[in-house]
Amino acid sequence: MAQNLSSIDPKIYEALKMELKRQREGLEMIPSENFTSLAVMESMGSVLTNKYSEGYPAHRYYGGNQIIDIIEQTAIDRAKQLFGVPHANVQALSGSPANLAVYLTVCKPGDAIMGLNLPDGGHLTHGFKTSITGQIFRSVPYHVKPDGYIDIEEARKLAQENKPKLIWVGYTAYSREVPFKEFAEIADSVGAYLAADISHIAGLVVAGAHESPRDYAHIITTTTHKTMRGPRGALIMVTDKGLKKDPELAERINKTVFPGMQGGPHENVIAGIATSLLEASSQEFKEYGQQIVRNAKALASGLMANGMKIATDGTVNHLMLIDLTPMGKGKGAFAEYALEVAGITVNKNTVPNEQSSPFYPSGVRLGTPALTTRGMKEQEMSLIARIIADACNEVKQYSLPESKEERHAYIARFREETAKNQKLIALRSEVLELCNKFPLYPELGQ
Ligand SMILES: *Cc1c(COP(=O)(O)O)cnc(C)c1O
């Protein structure tokens, strides 16, 4: 790793080394995380970070952007080609500001908007009350049914009643096909814009492992760092359908991003996005995307074979929700910590029919994109399923105290006991052994 850093800033250098070790020695199963390539990191950690390039290719407010224009135009062209759309903006700094740019382009404050409720698997930026998007617009959330599938009839009814300007489709904790077609009918019937936020599944869409929204949505947003395996950033795309609804839509979105919301774009990241889009257009990436899904299916079956309940009884994408309610409500945070002690990183999550709260939910969300990047396959998934089931078993005897005052001390004691739990420590060595068989960034050395 970087030599200058080690002499100039040993503290950060050591922390970087420790983080590399942590990523190598654990199973990264947060479904929104991945391992980008060294080529992508090379683009990001480059002299491009030095340049101001407010504006767009060939229309800049600063001089010296001849080379930058090549880079940004390459990212734009690759995004358009890969997703089959006529327009792409690559400047949004991440997924949330990309979504905000969509709102600020097609809505006015106070307009009705619709998105899947966050505890049901939606994203904060789709109108949740703690997000600015749930405060400046009139948010009308739709939900999942008790079986965990999107309630399309409810969404249709809510759209008829509320006449939203914008409807979001695409989720963060939903293990089934995104119903693009159904939502296109709903949006068209009330004249709303349909924005497909494919942040989680973009890599699957590119690989042909999930249907593309391009014939259904007017606008497509995606992060570039999840299944796309690029740097942290975002794309905002306009489809042919979007241009048909509003021929100026592409231009308006560009203006919202700059000068509306941002100053200078991060061209070093845009170069990394360009590189990751090139990687994503390879045959190898198609196989990667298909393998993510095969792995997730194998993991879900393995977990169910070990007696665990999975929301919707399985998955067709890269993620799943373990529903721990049969053990008692509110066990998600306990399981998350026990898994961490065993060397597996996941996140606590609400489940369909949640009986606890978003802060103490009853499930965990986990997925296979990062493990698949490491080269793991179905065989490893069934081993991991058994380890996860064993680890979750260790939190059976803990349950969240009803009284808020007791919680703090109870959780502190739980964590202390769990950190020393011999069963979990034994699972951790199994995890380490597995990780060592699938080396991460061997080129970076020790
Ligand atoms: C991750 C995600 C976002 C936000 O991306 P950030 O880069 O974290 O701001 C938006 N929408 C969905 C569906 C996501 O999964």
Coordinates of C-alpha atoms and ligand atoms in Angstrom, one line a residue:
M1 CA 0.0 0.0 0.0
A2 CA 0.9 3.7 -0.5
Q3 CA 4.3 4.5 0.8
N4 CA 3.9 8.3 1.1
L5 CA 1.0 7.9 3.4
S6 CA 3.0 5.6 5.8
S7 CA 5.6 8.2 6.3
I8 CA 3.5 11.4 6.2
D9 CA 0.4 10.1 8.1
P10 CA 1.2 6.9 10.0
K11 CA -2.1 7.1 11.9
I12 CA -4.3 7.0 8.8
Y13 CA -2.0 4.6 7.1
E14 CA -2.3 2.1 10.0
A15 CA -6.0 2.5 10.0
L16 CA -6.1 1.8 6.3
K17 CA -4.1 -1.4 6.9
M18 CA -6.4 -2.4 9.7
E19 CA -9.5 -1.9 7.5
L20 CA -8.0 -4.0 4.7
K21 CA -7.4 -6.7 7.3
R22 CA -11.0 -6.4 8.6
Q23 CA -12.3 -6.7 5.0
R24 CA -10.1 -9.7 4.3
E25 CA -10.8 -11.7 7.5
G26 CA -14.6 -11.4 7.6
L27 CA -17.6 -12.3 5.5
E28 CA -19.1 -9.1 4.1
M29 CA -22.7 -9.8 3.7
I30 CA -24.3 -6.3 3.8
P31 CA -26.1 -6.4 0.5
S32 CA -25.3 -2.8 -0.4
E33 CA -21.5 -3.4 -0.1
N34 CA -19.0 -4.8 -2.6
F35 CA -15.3 -4.9 -3.4
T36 CA -14.3 -2.6 -6.2
S37 CA -11.4 -3.5 -8.5
L38 CA -7.9 -2.1 -8.1
A39 CA -8.3 -0.5 -11.6
V40 CA -11.3 1.4 -10.3
M41 CA -9.3 2.5 -7.2
E42 CA -6.5 3.6 -9.4
S43 CA -8.8 5.9 -11.4
M44 CA -10.2 7.3 -8.1
G45 CA -6.8 7.9 -6.4
S46 CA -5.5 10.0 -9.2
V47 CA -4.5 13.6 -10.2
L48 CA -8.1 14.0 -11.4
T49 CA -9.0 15.0 -7.9
N50 CA -7.1 18.3 -8.5
K51 CA -9.4 19.6 -11.2
Y52 CA -12.4 22.0 -11.1
S53 CA -14.8 21.2 -13.9
E54 CA -18.1 22.9 -13.2
G55 CA -20.4 22.4 -16.1
Y56 CA -20.7 19.5 -18.5
P57 CA -18.4 18.2 -21.3
A58 CA -17.6 21.0 -23.8
H59 CA -19.5 23.5 -21.6
R60 CA -17.3 24.3 -18.7
Y61 CA -16.8 27.3 -16.5
Y62 CA -13.1 26.7 -16.0
G63 CA -10.2 26.2 -18.5
G64 CA -8.0 23.2 -18.8
N65 CA -10.8 20.7 -19.1
Q66 CA -9.9 19.1 -22.4
I67 CA -8.8 15.8 -20.8
I68 CA -11.5 15.9 -18.2
D69 CA -14.1 16.1 -21.0
I70 CA -12.8 12.9 -22.5
I71 CA -13.2 11.2 -19.1
E72 CA -16.7 12.4 -18.3
Q73 CA -18.0 11.9 -21.9
T74 CA -16.6 8.3 -21.7
A75 CA -18.5 7.7 -18.5
I76 CA -21.7 9.1 -20.0
D77 CA -21.4 7.1 -23.2
R78 CA -20.7 3.9 -21.4
A79 CA -23.7 4.4 -19.0
K80 CA -26.0 5.1 -22.0
Q81 CA -24.8 2.1 -23.8
L82 CA -25.0 -0.3 -20.9
F83 CA -28.5 0.7 -19.7
G84 CA -29.8 1.4 -23.2
V85 CA -30.9 5.0 -22.5
P86 CA -30.6 8.2 -24.4
H87 CA -29.3 10.3 -21.5
A88 CA -27.1 9.9 -18.4
N89 CA -25.8 12.3 -15.8
V90 CA -22.8 11.0 -13.9
Q91 CA -22.1 13.9 -11.6
A92 CA -24.4 13.3 -8.6
L93 CA -22.2 12.7 -5.6
S94 CA -24.1 9.7 -4.3
G95 CA -27.5 8.0 -4.5
S96 CA -29.3 10.3 -2.1
P97 CA -28.4 13.5 -3.9
A98 CA -29.2 11.8 -7.2
N99 CA -32.7 11.1 -6.0
L100 CA -33.1 14.6 -4.6
A101 CA -32.2 16.0 -8.0
V102 CA -35.0 14.0 -9.5
Y103 CA -37.5 15.4 -7.0
L104 CA -36.3 19.0 -7.6
T105 CA -36.6 18.5 -11.3
V106 CA -40.2 17.1 -11.5
C107 CA -41.8 18.2 -8.2
K108 CA -42.6 21.4 -6.3
P109 CA -42.6 21.5 -2.5
G110 CA -45.9 20.2 -1.2
D111 CA -46.6 17.9 -4.2
A112 CA -47.7 14.4 -3.5
I113 CA -45.1 11.7 -4.1
M114 CA -45.1 7.9 -3.5
G115 CA -42.5 5.4 -2.5
L116 CA -42.4 2.1 -0.6
N117 CA -42.4 2.7 3.2
L118 CA -39.0 2.4 4.7
P119 CA -39.8 -0.3 7.3
D120 CA -41.3 -2.3 4.4
G121 CA -38.1 -2.2 2.4
G122 CA -38.1 1.2 0.8
H123 CA -35.3 3.8 0.9
L124 CA -35.1 6.9 3.2
T125 CA -35.1 9.1 0.1
H126 CA -38.4 7.7 -1.2
G127 CA -40.3 10.0 1.2
F128 CA -39.6 8.6 4.7
K129 CA -40.4 11.1 7.5
T130 CA -36.8 11.5 8.8
S131 CA -35.6 12.3 5.2
I132 CA -36.0 15.8 3.8
T133 CA -37.9 14.1 1.0
G134 CA -40.6 13.2 3.5
Q135 CA -40.8 16.7 4.8
I136 CA -40.8 19.0 1.8
F137 CA -43.1 16.8 -0.3
R138 CA -46.4 15.2 0.7
S139 CA -45.3 11.6 1.1
V140 CA -47.9 8.8 0.5
P141 CA -46.1 5.6 1.3
Y142 CA -47.2 2.2 -0.1
H143 CA -46.5 -1.1 1.7
V144 CA -45.9 -4.8 1.5
K145 CA -48.6 -7.3 2.2
P146 CA -48.4 -9.7 5.1
D147 CA -46.8 -12.2 2.8
G148 CA -43.9 -9.7 2.1
Y149 CA -44.8 -8.9 -1.5
I150 CA -45.6 -5.4 -2.6
D151 CA -49.2 -4.5 -2.3
I152 CA -49.9 -3.3 -5.8
E153 CA -53.6 -2.9 -5.3
E154 CA -53.0 -0.5 -2.3
A155 CA -50.5 1.5 -4.4
R156 CA -53.0 1.8 -7.3
K157 CA -55.7 3.0 -4.9
L158 CA -53.3 5.5 -3.2
A159 CA -52.2 6.8 -6.5
Q160 CA -55.8 7.4 -7.7
E161 CA -56.7 9.2 -4.5
N162 CA -53.5 11.3 -4.2
K163 CA -52.5 12.0 -7.8
P164 CA -48.8 12.0 -7.1
K165 CA -46.3 13.9 -9.3
L166 CA -43.7 11.2 -8.8
I167 CA -43.7 7.5 -7.9
W168 CA -40.6 5.6 -6.9
V169 CA -40.1 1.9 -7.6
G170 CA -37.0 0.0 -6.6
Y171 CA -36.0 -0.9 -3.0
T172 CA -33.3 -1.6 -0.4
A173 CA -34.7 -4.7 1.4
Y174 CA -36.9 -6.6 -1.0
S175 CA -36.0 -10.0 -2.3
R176 CA -38.5 -10.3 -5.1
E177 CA -38.8 -9.0 -8.7
V178 CA -39.4 -5.2 -8.7
P179 CA -42.9 -4.8 -10.3
F180 CA -41.8 -2.2 -12.9
K181 CA -44.6 -3.0 -15.3
E182 CA -47.4 -2.7 -12.8
F183 CA -46.1 0.6 -11.5
A184 CA -45.7 1.9 -15.0
E185 CA -49.5 1.3 -15.5
I186 CA -50.2 3.0 -12.2
A187 CA -48.0 6.0 -12.9
D188 CA -49.4 6.4 -16.5
S189 CA -52.9 6.2 -15.3
V190 CA -52.4 9.3 -13.1
G191 CA -49.9 11.1 -15.2
A192 CA -47.1 10.7 -12.7
Y193 CA -43.4 10.4 -13.4
L194 CA -42.1 6.9 -12.6
A195 CA -38.6 6.9 -11.3
A196 CA -36.9 3.5 -11.0
D197 CA -34.2 3.6 -8.3
I198 CA -32.2 0.4 -9.1
S199 CA -29.3 1.2 -6.7
H200 CA -29.4 -2.3 -5.3
I201 CA -30.0 -4.3 -8.4
A202 CA -28.3 -2.4 -11.2
G203 CA -25.5 -5.0 -11.5
L204 CA -28.2 -7.7 -11.8
V205 CA -30.0 -5.7 -14.5
V206 CA -26.8 -5.3 -16.5
A207 CA -26.1 -9.0 -16.1
G208 CA -29.6 -9.9 -17.3
A209 CA -30.4 -11.4 -13.9
H210 CA -33.2 -8.9 -13.3
E211 CA -35.6 -7.2 -15.7
S212 CA -34.6 -3.7 -16.8
P213 CA -36.9 -0.7 -16.1
R214 CA -35.9 1.1 -19.3
D215 CA -39.2 0.5 -21.1
Y216 CA -41.3 1.3 -18.0
A217 CA -39.7 4.2 -16.1
H218 CA -39.2 7.8 -17.2
I219 CA -36.1 8.2 -15.0
I220 CA -33.7 5.6 -13.7
T221 CA -31.3 6.4 -10.8
T222 CA -28.7 4.1 -9.4
T223 CA -25.7 4.1 -7.1
T224 CA -22.5 2.9 -8.7
H225 CA -21.0 1.2 -5.6
K226 CA -23.5 -1.6 -4.8
T227 CA -23.9 -4.5 -7.2
M228 CA -22.3 -2.3 -9.9
R229 CA -19.0 -2.7 -8.1
G230 CA -17.8 0.8 -8.9
P231 CA -16.8 3.8 -6.7
R232 CA -19.3 5.6 -4.4
G233 CA -21.4 7.7 -6.8
A234 CA -24.6 7.7 -8.8
L235 CA -26.1 7.8 -12.3
I236 CA -29.3 9.6 -13.2
M237 CA -30.7 8.4 -16.5
V238 CA -33.6 9.5 -18.7
T239 CA -35.3 6.8 -20.8
D240 CA -36.9 7.2 -24.3
K241 CA -40.2 7.1 -22.4
G242 CA -39.1 9.9 -20.2
L243 CA -38.1 12.1 -23.2
K244 CA -41.5 11.3 -24.8
K245 CA -43.2 12.6 -21.7
D246 CA -41.0 15.7 -21.5
P247 CA -38.5 16.4 -24.3
E248 CA -36.6 18.7 -22.0
L249 CA -36.3 16.3 -19.1
A250 CA -32.6 15.4 -19.7
E251 CA -31.6 19.1 -19.9
R252 CA -33.7 19.9 -16.8
I253 CA -32.1 17.1 -14.7
N254 CA -28.6 18.3 -15.7
K255 CA -29.5 21.8 -14.6
T256 CA -30.8 20.6 -11.3
V257 CA -27.6 18.8 -10.6
F258 CA -25.4 21.7 -11.7
P259 CA -25.8 24.6 -11.0
G260 CA -28.9 23.7 -9.0
M261 CA -27.4 21.5 -6.3
Q262 CA -23.7 21.1 -6.7
G263 CA -20.5 22.9 -7.7
G264 CA -17.6 21.0 -9.1
P265 CA -18.1 17.3 -9.9
H266 CA -15.7 14.7 -8.5
E267 CA -13.9 13.8 -11.8
N268 CA -11.7 11.2 -10.1
V269 CA -14.8 9.3 -9.0
I270 CA -16.3 9.8 -12.5
A271 CA -13.2 8.2 -14.0
G272 CA -13.7 5.3 -11.5
I273 CA -17.4 5.1 -12.7
A274 CA -16.2 5.0 -16.3
T275 CA -13.8 2.1 -15.5
S276 CA -16.5 0.2 -13.6
L277 CA -18.9 0.6 -16.4
L278 CA -16.4 -0.9 -18.8
E279 CA -15.9 -3.8 -16.4
A280 CA -19.7 -4.2 -16.1
S281 CA -20.0 -4.6 -19.9
S282 CA -17.9 -7.7 -20.0
Q283 CA -19.1 -11.3 -20.3
E284 CA -17.3 -12.0 -17.0
F285 CA -19.6 -9.4 -15.2
K286 CA -22.7 -11.1 -16.7
E287 CA -21.6 -14.3 -15.1
Y288 CA -20.8 -12.5 -11.9
G289 CA -24.4 -11.1 -11.8
Q290 CA -25.9 -14.5 -12.4
Q291 CA -23.7 -16.1 -9.8
I292 CA -24.8 -13.5 -7.2
V293 CA -28.4 -14.7 -7.6
R294 CA -27.5 -18.4 -7.6
N295 CA -25.5 -17.8 -4.4
A296 CA -28.4 -15.9 -2.8
K297 CA -30.8 -18.7 -3.7
A298 CA -28.4 -21.3 -2.3
L299 CA -27.9 -19.3 0.9
A300 CA -31.7 -18.8 1.4
S301 CA -32.3 -22.6 0.9
G302 CA -29.5 -23.4 3.3
L303 CA -30.8 -21.1 6.0
M304 CA -34.3 -22.5 5.6
A305 CA -32.9 -26.1 5.8
N306 CA -31.3 -25.0 9.1
G307 CA -34.7 -24.0 10.4
M308 CA -34.6 -20.3 9.8
K309 CA -37.5 -18.2 8.5
I310 CA -36.8 -16.2 5.4
A311 CA -39.2 -13.4 4.4
T312 CA -41.2 -14.4 1.2
D313 CA -39.7 -17.9 1.7
G314 CA -36.7 -17.1 -0.5
T315 CA -35.2 -14.7 -2.9
V316 CA -34.8 -14.0 -6.7
N317 CA -32.1 -11.4 -6.3
H318 CA -29.0 -10.7 -4.3
L319 CA -30.5 -10.4 -0.8
M320 CA -32.8 -11.9 1.8
L321 CA -34.3 -11.1 5.1
I322 CA -34.0 -13.5 8.0
D323 CA -37.2 -13.2 10.1
L324 CA -36.2 -14.0 13.7
T325 CA -39.8 -13.4 15.0
P326 CA -40.2 -17.2 15.7
M327 CA -37.5 -16.7 18.4
G328 CA -39.3 -13.6 19.8
K329 CA -39.6 -10.0 18.5
G330 CA -36.9 -7.4 18.4
K331 CA -33.9 -9.8 18.0
G332 CA -32.3 -8.3 15.0
A333 CA -29.7 -6.2 16.8
F334 CA -28.8 -9.2 19.0
A335 CA -28.3 -11.4 15.9
E336 CA -26.3 -8.6 14.1
Y337 CA -23.9 -8.5 17.0
A338 CA -23.6 -12.2 17.5
L339 CA -22.8 -12.5 13.7
E340 CA -20.2 -9.8 14.1
V341 CA -18.5 -11.7 16.8
A342 CA -18.5 -14.7 14.4
G343 CA -16.9 -12.6 11.7
I344 CA -20.0 -12.0 9.6
T345 CA -21.1 -8.5 8.8
V346 CA -24.9 -8.0 8.2
N347 CA -27.4 -5.4 9.3
K348 CA -30.5 -5.6 11.5
N349 CA -33.7 -4.9 9.5
T350 CA -37.4 -4.7 9.9
V351 CA -39.4 -7.6 8.5
P352 CA -42.9 -7.9 7.0
N353 CA -45.5 -7.6 9.9
E354 CA -42.8 -6.1 12.1
Q355 CA -43.9 -6.3 15.7
S356 CA -41.0 -4.3 17.1
S357 CA -39.5 -1.0 16.0
P358 CA -37.1 0.1 13.2
F359 CA -34.4 0.7 15.9
Y360 CA -35.0 -2.8 17.4
P361 CA -36.3 -4.7 14.5
S362 CA -36.9 -8.4 14.3
G363 CA -34.8 -9.4 11.3
V364 CA -31.4 -9.2 9.6
R365 CA -30.8 -8.3 6.0
L366 CA -28.0 -10.1 4.2
G367 CA -26.8 -10.7 0.7
T368 CA -24.2 -12.2 -1.6
P369 CA -22.7 -9.5 -3.9
A370 CA -19.4 -9.0 -2.0
L371 CA -18.9 -12.8 -1.3
T372 CA -19.5 -13.5 -5.0
T373 CA -16.8 -11.0 -5.9
R374 CA -14.4 -13.0 -3.7
G375 CA -15.2 -16.0 -5.8
M376 CA -17.4 -17.9 -3.4
K377 CA -20.1 -20.3 -4.9
E378 CA -23.1 -22.4 -3.8
Q379 CA -20.9 -24.8 -1.8
E380 CA -19.6 -22.0 0.4
M381 CA -23.1 -20.6 0.8
S382 CA -24.4 -23.8 2.4
L383 CA -21.5 -23.8 4.8
I384 CA -22.2 -20.1 5.6
A385 CA -25.9 -20.8 6.1
R386 CA -25.0 -23.3 8.8
I387 CA -22.6 -20.9 10.5
I388 CA -25.3 -18.1 10.5
A389 CA -27.9 -20.4 11.9
D390 CA -25.6 -21.5 14.6
A391 CA -24.6 -18.0 15.5
C392 CA -28.3 -16.8 15.6
N393 CA -29.1 -19.7 17.9
E394 CA -26.7 -18.1 20.5
V395 CA -29.1 -15.1 21.0
K396 CA -32.1 -17.2 21.7
Q397 CA -32.1 -16.5 25.4
Y398 CA -31.8 -12.7 25.1
S399 CA -34.9 -10.5 24.6
L400 CA -35.3 -6.8 24.6
P401 CA -36.6 -5.5 28.0
E402 CA -40.0 -3.7 27.6
S403 CA -38.9 -0.8 29.7
K404 CA -36.6 1.7 28.0
E405 CA -34.6 2.4 31.2
E406 CA -33.5 -1.3 31.5
R407 CA -32.5 -1.6 27.9
H408 CA -29.2 0.1 28.1
A409 CA -27.7 -2.0 30.9
Y410 CA -29.3 -5.2 29.4
I411 CA -27.7 -4.6 26.0
A412 CA -24.3 -3.8 27.6
R413 CA -24.4 -7.1 29.4
F414 CA -25.5 -9.0 26.3
R415 CA -22.6 -7.6 24.4
E416 CA -20.1 -8.4 27.1
E417 CA -21.3 -12.0 27.3
T418 CA -21.5 -12.4 23.6
A419 CA -18.0 -11.1 22.9
K420 CA -16.7 -14.0 25.1
N421 CA -19.2 -16.7 23.8
Q422 CA -17.0 -19.7 23.0
K423 CA -19.4 -21.1 20.4
L424 CA -19.2 -17.8 18.4
I425 CA -15.5 -17.6 18.8
A426 CA -15.2 -21.1 17.3
L427 CA -17.5 -20.1 14.4
R428 CA -15.1 -17.1 13.9
S429 CA -12.2 -19.5 13.2
E430 CA -14.3 -21.3 10.7
V431 CA -15.1 -18.0 9.0
L432 CA -11.4 -17.1 9.0
E433 CA -10.4 -20.4 7.4
L434 CA -13.0 -19.8 4.7
C435 CA -11.9 -16.2 4.1
N436 CA -8.3 -17.4 3.7
K437 CA -9.3 -19.7 0.9
F438 CA -10.7 -16.6 -1.1
P439 CA -7.9 -14.0 -0.8
L440 CA -9.0 -10.4 -1.1
Y441 CA -6.7 -7.9 -2.9
P442 CA -3.7 -10.2 -2.8
E443 CA -1.8 -7.7 -5.0
L444 CA -1.8 -5.3 -2.0
G445 CA 0.4 -7.5 0.0
Q446 CA 0.4 -7.4 3.8
Ligands
LIG1 C1 -28.3 3.0 -1.3 C2 -29.5 3.5 -1.9 C3 -29.7 4.9 -2.1 C4 -28.7 5.9 -1.5 O1 -27.5 5.9 -1.9 P1 -26.3 6.7 -1.0 O2 -25.2 6.6 -1.9 O3 -26.2 5.9 0.3 O4 -26.8 8.0 -0.8 C5 -30.8 5.3 -2.7 N1 -31.8 4.4 -3.1 C6 -31.7 3.1 -2.9 C7 -32.8 2.2 -3.3 C8 -30.6 2.6 -2.3 O5 -30.5 1.3 -2.1

